[in-house]
PDB file of C-alpha atoms in Angstrom:
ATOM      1  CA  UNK A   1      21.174 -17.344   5.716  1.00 37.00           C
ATOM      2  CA  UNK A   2      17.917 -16.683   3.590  1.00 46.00           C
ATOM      3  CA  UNK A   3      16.683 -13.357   4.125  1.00 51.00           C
ATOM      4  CA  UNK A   4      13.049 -13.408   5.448  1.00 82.00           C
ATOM      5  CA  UNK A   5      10.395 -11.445   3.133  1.00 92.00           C
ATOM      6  CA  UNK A   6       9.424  -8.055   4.456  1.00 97.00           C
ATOM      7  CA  UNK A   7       5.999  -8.153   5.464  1.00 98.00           C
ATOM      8  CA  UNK A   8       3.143  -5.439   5.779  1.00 98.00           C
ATOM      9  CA  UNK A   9      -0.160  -4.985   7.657  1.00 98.00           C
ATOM     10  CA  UNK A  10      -2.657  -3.312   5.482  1.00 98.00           C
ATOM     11  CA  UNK A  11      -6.416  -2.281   6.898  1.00 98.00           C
ATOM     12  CA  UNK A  12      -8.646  -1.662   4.271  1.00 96.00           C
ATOM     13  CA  UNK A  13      -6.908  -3.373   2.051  1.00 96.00           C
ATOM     14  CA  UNK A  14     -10.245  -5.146   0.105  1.00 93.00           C
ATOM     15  CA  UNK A  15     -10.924  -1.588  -1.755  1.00 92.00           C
ATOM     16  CA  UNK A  16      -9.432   1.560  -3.429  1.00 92.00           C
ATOM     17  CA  UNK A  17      -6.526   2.951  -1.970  1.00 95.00           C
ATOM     18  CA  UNK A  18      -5.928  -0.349   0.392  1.00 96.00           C
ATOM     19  CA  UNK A  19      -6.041  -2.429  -2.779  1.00 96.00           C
ATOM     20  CA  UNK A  20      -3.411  -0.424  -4.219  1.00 96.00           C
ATOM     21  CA  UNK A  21      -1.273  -0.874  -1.656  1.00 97.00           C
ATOM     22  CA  UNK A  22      -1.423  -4.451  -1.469  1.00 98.00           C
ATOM     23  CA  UNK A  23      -0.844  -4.902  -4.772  1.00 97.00           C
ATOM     24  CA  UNK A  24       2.160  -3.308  -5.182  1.00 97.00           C
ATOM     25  CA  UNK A  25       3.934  -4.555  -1.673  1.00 98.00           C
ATOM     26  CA  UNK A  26       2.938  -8.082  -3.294  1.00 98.00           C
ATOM     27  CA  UNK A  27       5.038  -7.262  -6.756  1.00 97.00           C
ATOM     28  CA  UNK A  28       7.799  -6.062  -4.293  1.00 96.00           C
ATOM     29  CA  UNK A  29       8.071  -9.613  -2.234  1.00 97.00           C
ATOM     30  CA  UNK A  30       6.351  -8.187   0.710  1.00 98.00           C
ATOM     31  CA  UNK A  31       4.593 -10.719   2.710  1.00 98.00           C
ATOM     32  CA  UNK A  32       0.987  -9.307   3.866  1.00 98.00           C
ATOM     33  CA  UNK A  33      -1.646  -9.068   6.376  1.00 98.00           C
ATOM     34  CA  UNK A  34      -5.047  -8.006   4.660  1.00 98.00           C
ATOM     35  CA  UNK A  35      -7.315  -6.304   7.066  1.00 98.00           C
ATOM     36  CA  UNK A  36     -11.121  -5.497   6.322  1.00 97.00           C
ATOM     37  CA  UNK A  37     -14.932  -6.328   7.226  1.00 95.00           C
ATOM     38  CA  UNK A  38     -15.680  -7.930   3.710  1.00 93.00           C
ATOM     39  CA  UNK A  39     -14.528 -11.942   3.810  1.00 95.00           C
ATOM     40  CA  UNK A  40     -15.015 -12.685   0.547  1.00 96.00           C
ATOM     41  CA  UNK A  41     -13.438  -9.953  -1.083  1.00 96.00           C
ATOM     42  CA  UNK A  42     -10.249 -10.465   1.294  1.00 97.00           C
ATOM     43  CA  UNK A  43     -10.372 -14.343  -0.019  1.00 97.00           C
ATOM     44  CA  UNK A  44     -10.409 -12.755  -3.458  1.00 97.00           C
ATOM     45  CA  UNK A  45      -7.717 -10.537  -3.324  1.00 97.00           C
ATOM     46  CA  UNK A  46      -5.011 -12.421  -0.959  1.00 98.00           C
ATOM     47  CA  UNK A  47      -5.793 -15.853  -2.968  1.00 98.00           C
ATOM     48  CA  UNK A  48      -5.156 -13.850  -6.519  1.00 97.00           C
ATOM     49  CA  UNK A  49      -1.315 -11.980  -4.839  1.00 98.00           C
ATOM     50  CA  UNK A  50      -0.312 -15.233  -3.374  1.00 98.00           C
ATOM     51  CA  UNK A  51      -0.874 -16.734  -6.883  1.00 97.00           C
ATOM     52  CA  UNK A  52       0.745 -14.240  -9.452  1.00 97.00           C
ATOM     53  CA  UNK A  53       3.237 -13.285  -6.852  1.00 97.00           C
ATOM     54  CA  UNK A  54       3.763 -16.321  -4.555  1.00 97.00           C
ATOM     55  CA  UNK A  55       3.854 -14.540  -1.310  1.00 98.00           C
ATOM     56  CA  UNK A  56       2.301 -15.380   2.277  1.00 98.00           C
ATOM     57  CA  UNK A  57      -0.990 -13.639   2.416  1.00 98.00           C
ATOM     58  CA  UNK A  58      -2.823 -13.634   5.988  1.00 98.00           C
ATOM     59  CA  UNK A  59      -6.794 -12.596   5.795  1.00 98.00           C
ATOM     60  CA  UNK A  60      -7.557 -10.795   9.412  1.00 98.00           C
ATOM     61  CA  UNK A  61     -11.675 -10.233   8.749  1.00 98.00           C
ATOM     62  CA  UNK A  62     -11.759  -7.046  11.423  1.00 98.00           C
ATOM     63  CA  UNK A  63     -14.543  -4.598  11.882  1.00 97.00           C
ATOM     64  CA  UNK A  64     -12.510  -1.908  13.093  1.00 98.00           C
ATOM     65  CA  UNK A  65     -15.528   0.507  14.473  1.00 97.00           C
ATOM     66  CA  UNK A  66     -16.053  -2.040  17.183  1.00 97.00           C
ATOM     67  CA  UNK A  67     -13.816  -2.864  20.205  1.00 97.00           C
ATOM     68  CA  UNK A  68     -13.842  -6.367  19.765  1.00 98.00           C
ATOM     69  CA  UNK A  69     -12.360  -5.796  16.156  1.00 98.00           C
ATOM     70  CA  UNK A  70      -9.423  -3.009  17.099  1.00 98.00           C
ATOM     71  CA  UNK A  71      -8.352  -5.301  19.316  1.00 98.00           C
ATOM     72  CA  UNK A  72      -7.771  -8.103  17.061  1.00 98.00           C
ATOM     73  CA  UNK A  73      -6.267  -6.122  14.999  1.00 98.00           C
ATOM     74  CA  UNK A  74      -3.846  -4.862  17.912  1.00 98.00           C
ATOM     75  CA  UNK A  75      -3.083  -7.843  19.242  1.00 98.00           C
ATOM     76  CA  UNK A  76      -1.780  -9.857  16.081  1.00 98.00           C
ATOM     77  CA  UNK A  77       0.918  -6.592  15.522  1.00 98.00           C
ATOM     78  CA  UNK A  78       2.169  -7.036  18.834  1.00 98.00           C
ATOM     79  CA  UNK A  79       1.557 -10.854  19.722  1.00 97.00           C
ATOM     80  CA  UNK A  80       1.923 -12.363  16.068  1.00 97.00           C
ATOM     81  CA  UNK A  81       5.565 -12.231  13.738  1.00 96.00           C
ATOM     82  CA  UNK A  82       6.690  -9.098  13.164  1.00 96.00           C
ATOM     83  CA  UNK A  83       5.511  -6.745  11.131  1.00 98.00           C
ATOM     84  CA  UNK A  84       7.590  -4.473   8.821  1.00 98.00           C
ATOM     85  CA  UNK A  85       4.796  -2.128   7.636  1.00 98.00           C
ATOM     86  CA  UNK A  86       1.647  -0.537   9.077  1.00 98.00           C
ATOM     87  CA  UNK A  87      -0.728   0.922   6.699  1.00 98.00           C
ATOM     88  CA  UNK A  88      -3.382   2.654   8.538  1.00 98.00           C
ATOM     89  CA  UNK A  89      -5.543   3.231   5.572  1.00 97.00           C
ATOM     90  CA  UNK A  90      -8.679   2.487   6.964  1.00 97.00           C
ATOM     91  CA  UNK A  91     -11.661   4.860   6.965  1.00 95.00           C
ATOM     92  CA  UNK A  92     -14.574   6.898   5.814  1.00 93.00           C
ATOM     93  CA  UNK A  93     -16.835  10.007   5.684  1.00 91.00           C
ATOM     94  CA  UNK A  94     -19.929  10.039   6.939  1.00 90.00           C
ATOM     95  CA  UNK A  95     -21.169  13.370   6.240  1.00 90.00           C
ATOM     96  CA  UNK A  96     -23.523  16.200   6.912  1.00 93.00           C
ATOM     97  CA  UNK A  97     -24.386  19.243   8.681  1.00 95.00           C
ATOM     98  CA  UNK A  98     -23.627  19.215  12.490  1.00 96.00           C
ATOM     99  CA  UNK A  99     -27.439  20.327  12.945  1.00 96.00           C
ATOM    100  CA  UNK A 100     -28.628  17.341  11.267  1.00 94.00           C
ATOM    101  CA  UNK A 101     -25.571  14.341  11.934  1.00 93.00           C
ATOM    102  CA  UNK A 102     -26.752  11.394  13.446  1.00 94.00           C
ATOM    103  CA  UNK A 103     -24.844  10.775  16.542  1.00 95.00           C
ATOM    104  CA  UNK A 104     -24.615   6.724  15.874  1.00 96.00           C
ATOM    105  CA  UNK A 105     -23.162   7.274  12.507  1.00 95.00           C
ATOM    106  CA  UNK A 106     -20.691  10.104  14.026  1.00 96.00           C
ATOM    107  CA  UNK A 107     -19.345   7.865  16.727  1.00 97.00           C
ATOM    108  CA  UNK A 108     -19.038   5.023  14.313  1.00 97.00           C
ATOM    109  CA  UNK A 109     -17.332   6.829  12.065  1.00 97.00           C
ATOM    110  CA  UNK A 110     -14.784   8.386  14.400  1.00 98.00           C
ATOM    111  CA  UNK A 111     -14.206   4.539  16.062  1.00 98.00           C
ATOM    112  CA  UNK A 112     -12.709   3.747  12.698  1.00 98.00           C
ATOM    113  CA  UNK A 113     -10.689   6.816  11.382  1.00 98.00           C
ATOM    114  CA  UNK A 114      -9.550   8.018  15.236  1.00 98.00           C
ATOM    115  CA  UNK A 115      -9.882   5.509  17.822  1.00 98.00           C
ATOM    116  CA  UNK A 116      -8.700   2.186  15.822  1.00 98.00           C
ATOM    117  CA  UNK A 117      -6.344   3.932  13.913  1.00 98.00           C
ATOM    118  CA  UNK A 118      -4.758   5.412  17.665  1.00 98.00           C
ATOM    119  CA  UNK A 119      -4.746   1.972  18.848  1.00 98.00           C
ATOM    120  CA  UNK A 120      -3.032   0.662  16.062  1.00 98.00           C
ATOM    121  CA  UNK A 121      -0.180   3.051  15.668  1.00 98.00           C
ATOM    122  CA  UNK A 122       0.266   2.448  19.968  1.00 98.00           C
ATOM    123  CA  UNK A 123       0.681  -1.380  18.958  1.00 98.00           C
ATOM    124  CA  UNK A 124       2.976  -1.001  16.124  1.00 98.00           C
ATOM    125  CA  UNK A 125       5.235   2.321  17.592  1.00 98.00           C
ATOM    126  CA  UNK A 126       5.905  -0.130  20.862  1.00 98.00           C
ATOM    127  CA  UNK A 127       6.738  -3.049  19.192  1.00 98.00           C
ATOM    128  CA  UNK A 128       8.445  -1.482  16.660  1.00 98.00           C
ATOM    129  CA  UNK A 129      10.758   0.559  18.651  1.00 98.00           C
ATOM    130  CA  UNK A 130      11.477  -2.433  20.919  1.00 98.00           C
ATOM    131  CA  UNK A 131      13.047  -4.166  17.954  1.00 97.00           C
ATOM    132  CA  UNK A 132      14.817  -0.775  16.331  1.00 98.00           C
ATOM    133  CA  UNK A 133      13.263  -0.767  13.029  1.00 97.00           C
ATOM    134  CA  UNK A 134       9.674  -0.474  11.280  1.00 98.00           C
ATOM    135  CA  UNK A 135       7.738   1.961   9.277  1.00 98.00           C
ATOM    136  CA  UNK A 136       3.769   3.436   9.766  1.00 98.00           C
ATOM    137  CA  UNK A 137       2.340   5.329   7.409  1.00 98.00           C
ATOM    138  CA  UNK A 138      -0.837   7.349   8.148  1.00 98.00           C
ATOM    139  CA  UNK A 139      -3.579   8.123   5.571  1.00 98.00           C
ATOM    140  CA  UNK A 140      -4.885  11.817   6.546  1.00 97.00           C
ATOM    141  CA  UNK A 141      -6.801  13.460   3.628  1.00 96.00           C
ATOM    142  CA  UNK A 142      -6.452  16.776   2.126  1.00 95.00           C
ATOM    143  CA  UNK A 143      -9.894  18.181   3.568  1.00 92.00           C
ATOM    144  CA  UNK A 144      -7.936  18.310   7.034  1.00 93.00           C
ATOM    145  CA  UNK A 145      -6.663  21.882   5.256  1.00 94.00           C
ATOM    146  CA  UNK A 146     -10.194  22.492   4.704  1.00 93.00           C
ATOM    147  CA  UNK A 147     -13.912  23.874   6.203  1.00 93.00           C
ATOM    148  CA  UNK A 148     -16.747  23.735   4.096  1.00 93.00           C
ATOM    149  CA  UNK A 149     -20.303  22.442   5.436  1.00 94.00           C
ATOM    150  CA  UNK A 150     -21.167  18.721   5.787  1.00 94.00           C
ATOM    151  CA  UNK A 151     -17.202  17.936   6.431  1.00 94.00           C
ATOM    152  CA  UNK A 152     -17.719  18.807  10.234  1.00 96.00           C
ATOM    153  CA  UNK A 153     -17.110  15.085  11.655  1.00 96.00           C
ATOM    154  CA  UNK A 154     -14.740  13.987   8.869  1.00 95.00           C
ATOM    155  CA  UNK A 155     -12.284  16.774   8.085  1.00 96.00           C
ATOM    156  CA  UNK A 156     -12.244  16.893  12.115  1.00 97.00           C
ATOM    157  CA  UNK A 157     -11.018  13.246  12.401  1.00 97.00           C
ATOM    158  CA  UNK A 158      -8.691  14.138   9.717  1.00 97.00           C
ATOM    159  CA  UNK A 159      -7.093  16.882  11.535  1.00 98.00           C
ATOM    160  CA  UNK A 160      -6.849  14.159  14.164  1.00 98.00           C
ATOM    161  CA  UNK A 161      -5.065  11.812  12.181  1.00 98.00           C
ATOM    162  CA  UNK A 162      -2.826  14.753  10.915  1.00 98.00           C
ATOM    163  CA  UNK A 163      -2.182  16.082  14.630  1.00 98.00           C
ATOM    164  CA  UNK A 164      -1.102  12.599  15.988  1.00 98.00           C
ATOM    165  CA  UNK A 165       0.930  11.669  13.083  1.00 98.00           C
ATOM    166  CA  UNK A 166       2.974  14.755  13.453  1.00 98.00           C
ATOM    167  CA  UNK A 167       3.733  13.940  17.439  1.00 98.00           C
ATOM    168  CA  UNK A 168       4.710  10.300  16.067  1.00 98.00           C
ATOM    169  CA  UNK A 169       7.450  11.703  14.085  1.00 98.00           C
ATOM    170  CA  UNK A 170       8.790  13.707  17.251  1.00 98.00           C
ATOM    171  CA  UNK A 171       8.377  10.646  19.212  1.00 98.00           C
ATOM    172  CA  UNK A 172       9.991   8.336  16.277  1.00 98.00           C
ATOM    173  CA  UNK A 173      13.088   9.940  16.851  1.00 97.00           C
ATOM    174  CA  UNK A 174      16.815   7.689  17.191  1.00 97.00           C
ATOM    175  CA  UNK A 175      13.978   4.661  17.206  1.00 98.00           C
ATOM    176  CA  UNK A 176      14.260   3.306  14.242  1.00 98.00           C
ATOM    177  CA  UNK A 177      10.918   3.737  13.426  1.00 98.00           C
ATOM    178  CA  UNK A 178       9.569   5.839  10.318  1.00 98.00           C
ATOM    179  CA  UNK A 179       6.381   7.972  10.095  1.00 98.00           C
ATOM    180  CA  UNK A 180       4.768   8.868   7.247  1.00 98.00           C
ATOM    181  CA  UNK A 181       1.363  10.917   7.089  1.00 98.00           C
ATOM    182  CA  UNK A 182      -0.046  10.657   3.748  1.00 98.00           C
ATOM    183  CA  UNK A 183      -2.201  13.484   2.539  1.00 97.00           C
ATOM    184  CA  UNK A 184      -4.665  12.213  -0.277  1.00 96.00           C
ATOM    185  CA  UNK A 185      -6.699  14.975  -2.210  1.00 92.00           C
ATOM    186  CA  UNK A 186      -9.119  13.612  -4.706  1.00 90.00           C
ATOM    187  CA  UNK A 187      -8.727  10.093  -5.434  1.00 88.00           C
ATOM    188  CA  UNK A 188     -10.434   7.278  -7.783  1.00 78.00           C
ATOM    189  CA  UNK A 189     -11.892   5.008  -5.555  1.00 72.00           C
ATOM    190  CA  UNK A 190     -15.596   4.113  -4.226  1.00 67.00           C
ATOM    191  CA  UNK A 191     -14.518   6.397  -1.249  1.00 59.00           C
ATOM    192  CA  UNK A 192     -16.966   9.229  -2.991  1.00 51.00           C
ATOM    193  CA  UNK A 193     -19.930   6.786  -3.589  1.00 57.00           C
ATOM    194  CA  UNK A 194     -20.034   5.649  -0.332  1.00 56.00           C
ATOM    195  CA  UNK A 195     -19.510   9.214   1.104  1.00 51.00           C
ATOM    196  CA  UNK A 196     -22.432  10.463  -0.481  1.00 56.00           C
ATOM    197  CA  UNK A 197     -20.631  12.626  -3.605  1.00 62.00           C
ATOM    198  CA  UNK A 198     -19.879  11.714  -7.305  1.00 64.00           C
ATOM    199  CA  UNK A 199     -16.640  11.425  -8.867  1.00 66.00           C
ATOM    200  CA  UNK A 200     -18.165  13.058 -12.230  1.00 69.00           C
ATOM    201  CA  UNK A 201     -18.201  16.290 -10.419  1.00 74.00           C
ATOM    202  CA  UNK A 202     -14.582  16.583  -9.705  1.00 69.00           C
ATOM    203  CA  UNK A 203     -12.390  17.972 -12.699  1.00 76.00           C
ATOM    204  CA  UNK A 204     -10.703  15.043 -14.134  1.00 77.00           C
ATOM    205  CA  UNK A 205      -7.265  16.857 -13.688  1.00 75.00           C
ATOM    206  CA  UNK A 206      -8.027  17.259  -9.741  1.00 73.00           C
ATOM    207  CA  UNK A 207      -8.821  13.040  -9.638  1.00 86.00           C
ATOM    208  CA  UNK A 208      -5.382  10.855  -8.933  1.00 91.00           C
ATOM    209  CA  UNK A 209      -5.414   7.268  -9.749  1.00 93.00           C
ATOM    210  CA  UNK A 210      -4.729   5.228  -6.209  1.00 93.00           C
ATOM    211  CA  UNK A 211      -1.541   3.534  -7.796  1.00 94.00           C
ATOM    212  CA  UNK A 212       0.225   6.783  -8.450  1.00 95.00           C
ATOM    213  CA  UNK A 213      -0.524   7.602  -5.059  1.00 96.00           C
ATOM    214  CA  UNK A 214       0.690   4.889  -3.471  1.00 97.00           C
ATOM    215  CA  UNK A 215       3.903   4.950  -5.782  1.00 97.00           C
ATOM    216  CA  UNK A 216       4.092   8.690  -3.928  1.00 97.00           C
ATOM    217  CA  UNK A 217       3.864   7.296  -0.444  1.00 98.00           C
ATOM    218  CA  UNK A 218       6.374   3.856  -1.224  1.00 98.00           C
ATOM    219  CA  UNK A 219       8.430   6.130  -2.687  1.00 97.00           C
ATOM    220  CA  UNK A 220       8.374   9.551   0.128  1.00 97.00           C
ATOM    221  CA  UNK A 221       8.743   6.638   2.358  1.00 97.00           C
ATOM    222  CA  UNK A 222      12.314   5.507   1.271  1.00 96.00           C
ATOM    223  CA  UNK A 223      13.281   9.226   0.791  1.00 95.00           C
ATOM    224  CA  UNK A 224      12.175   9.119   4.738  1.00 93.00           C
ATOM    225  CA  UNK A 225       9.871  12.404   4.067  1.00 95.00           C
ATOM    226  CA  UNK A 226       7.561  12.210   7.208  1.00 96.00           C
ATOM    227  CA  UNK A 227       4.639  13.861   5.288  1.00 97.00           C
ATOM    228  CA  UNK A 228       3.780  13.227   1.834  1.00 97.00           C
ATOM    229  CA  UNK A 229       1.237  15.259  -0.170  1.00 97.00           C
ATOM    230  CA  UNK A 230       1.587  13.343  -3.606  1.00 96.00           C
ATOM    231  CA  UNK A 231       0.504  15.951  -6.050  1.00 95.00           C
ATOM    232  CA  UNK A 232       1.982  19.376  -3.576  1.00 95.00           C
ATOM    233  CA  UNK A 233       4.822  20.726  -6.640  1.00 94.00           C
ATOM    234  CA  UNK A 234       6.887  22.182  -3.907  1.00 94.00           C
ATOM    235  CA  UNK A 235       7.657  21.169  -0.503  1.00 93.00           C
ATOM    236  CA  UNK A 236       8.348  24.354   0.507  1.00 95.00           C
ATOM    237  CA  UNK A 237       4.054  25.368   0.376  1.00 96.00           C
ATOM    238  CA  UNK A 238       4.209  22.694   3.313  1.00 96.00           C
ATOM    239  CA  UNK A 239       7.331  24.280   5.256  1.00 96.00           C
ATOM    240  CA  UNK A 240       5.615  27.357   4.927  1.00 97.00           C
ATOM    241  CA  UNK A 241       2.375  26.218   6.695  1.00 97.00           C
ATOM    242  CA  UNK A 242       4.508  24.861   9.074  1.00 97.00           C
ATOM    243  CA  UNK A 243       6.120  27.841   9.790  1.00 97.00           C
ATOM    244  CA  UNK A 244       2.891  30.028   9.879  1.00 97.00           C
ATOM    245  CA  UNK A 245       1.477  27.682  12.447  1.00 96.00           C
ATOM    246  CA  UNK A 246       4.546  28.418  14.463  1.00 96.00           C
ATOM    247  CA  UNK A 247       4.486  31.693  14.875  1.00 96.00           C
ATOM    248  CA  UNK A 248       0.832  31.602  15.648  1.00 96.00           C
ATOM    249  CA  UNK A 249       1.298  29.485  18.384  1.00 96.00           C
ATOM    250  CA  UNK A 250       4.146  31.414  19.691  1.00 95.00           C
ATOM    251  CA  UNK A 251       1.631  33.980  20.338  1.00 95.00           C
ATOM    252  CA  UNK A 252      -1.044  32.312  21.576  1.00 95.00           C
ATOM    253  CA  UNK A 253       0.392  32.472  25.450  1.00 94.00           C
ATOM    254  CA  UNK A 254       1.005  35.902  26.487  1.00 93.00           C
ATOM    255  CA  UNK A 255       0.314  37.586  30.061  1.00 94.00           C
ATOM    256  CA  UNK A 256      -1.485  40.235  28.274  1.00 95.00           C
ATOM    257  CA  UNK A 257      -4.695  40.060  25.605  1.00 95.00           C
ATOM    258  CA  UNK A 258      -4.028  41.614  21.979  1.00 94.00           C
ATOM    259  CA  UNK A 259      -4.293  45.561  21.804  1.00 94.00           C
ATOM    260  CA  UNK A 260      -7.326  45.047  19.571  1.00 95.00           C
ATOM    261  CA  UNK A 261      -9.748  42.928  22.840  1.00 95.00           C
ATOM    262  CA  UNK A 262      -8.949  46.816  24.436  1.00 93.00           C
TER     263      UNK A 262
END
């Protein structure tokens, strides 16, 4: 019996590091679902895999800051053939002080990088671990770890994305299912331009290319790491702010206040 193709679900897959991803689950033999708002560059992209790599390529044109578009999205992972491979790598920063944020572009913003991505993930984790087997994988972004004005709204749906990832994993558990946040820093795409900010003004050495990263994540994936932080040297930085968050929250519920609130 002919093994059927593997087969992924990709949002943002008509740009950066959604392109990269498609791309390289096409040289692999993975059958795809291409997810974004732009039509034509969707057409483009599936019509020039399916050729070089003679794959099934599905175009699902989805505009995931509105309901209507989630829920398309949603209902093809658990209503359509089954899908091997989430990639929730859709999203974007709308930025600016919180005195000055508009509150349209906020809540769009946070439809698309919290509440579609949540939606998602609840599709795929229940089909998934109906059927014993699956993988997600969860682009956070390495501002999450960081507070600097303007970020308000973005590195706070990052720290979303990071927070529910991490209760996947718990909740993965004897499932079947893998999780995988991945933790981008700086990364060459049109992510910048459209945020606002200039890849020129990054150090080239702090800029990775989006196929190494997604080499990283394909790759922390099969090693069945449930967080990857593609350019971290040592894993052991990451178990250690792990560990520091534990013992702060073991403190954070006493029946007394600290001796310094005296």
């Amino acid at each position: 019996m002919t093994r059927q193709s593997p087969s992924a679900l990709i949002t943002g897959a008509s740009a950066g590091i959604g392109q990269g991803y498609s791309e390289h689950l096409a040289r692999t033999g993975h059958d795809l679902v291409l997810v974004a708002r732009r039509e034509d560059r969707l057409n483009e992209l599936a019509s020039r895999l399916r050729d070089a790599h003679g794959i099934a390529v599905e175009v699902l044109v989805a505009d995931l800051s509105s309901e209507e578009g989630a829920g398309r999205v949603a209902d093809r992972i658990v209503s359509g053939p089954l899908i091997d491979l989430l990639i929730n790598n859709a999203g974007y920063a709308s930025r600016g002080r919180v005195s000055e944020l508009a509150p349209d572009t906020l809540d769009q913003m946070l439809r698309v990088n919290i509440l579609a991505l949540s939606r998602l993930s609840i599709a795929a984790m229940g089909r998934m671990a109906a059927n014993g087997r699956g993988s997600i994988i969860n682009v956070g972004s390495g501002t999450a770890f960081m507070q600097f004005p303007g970020n308000a709204g973005y590195g706070a749906s990052k720290n979303y994305v990071m927070a529910f990832t991490r209760h996947m994993h718990l909740e993965a558990e004897g499932t079947g299912v893998r999780i995988q946040l991945l933790v981008p820093g700086v990364v060459s795409t049109d992510f910048h331009q459209i945020a606002g900010a200039d890849l020129a003004n990054f150090p080239p050495e702090r800029v990775m290319k989006p196929d190494d990263l997604v080499v990283a994540s394909l790759r922390a994936l099969e090693k069945e790491e449930s967080v990857c932080i593609p350019s971290l040297p040592n894993i052991k930085d990451w178990e250690a702010y792990v560990k520091a968050e534990t013992t702060v929250g073991a403190q954070t519920s006493r029946d007394r206040i600290a001796a310094r609130y005296h």
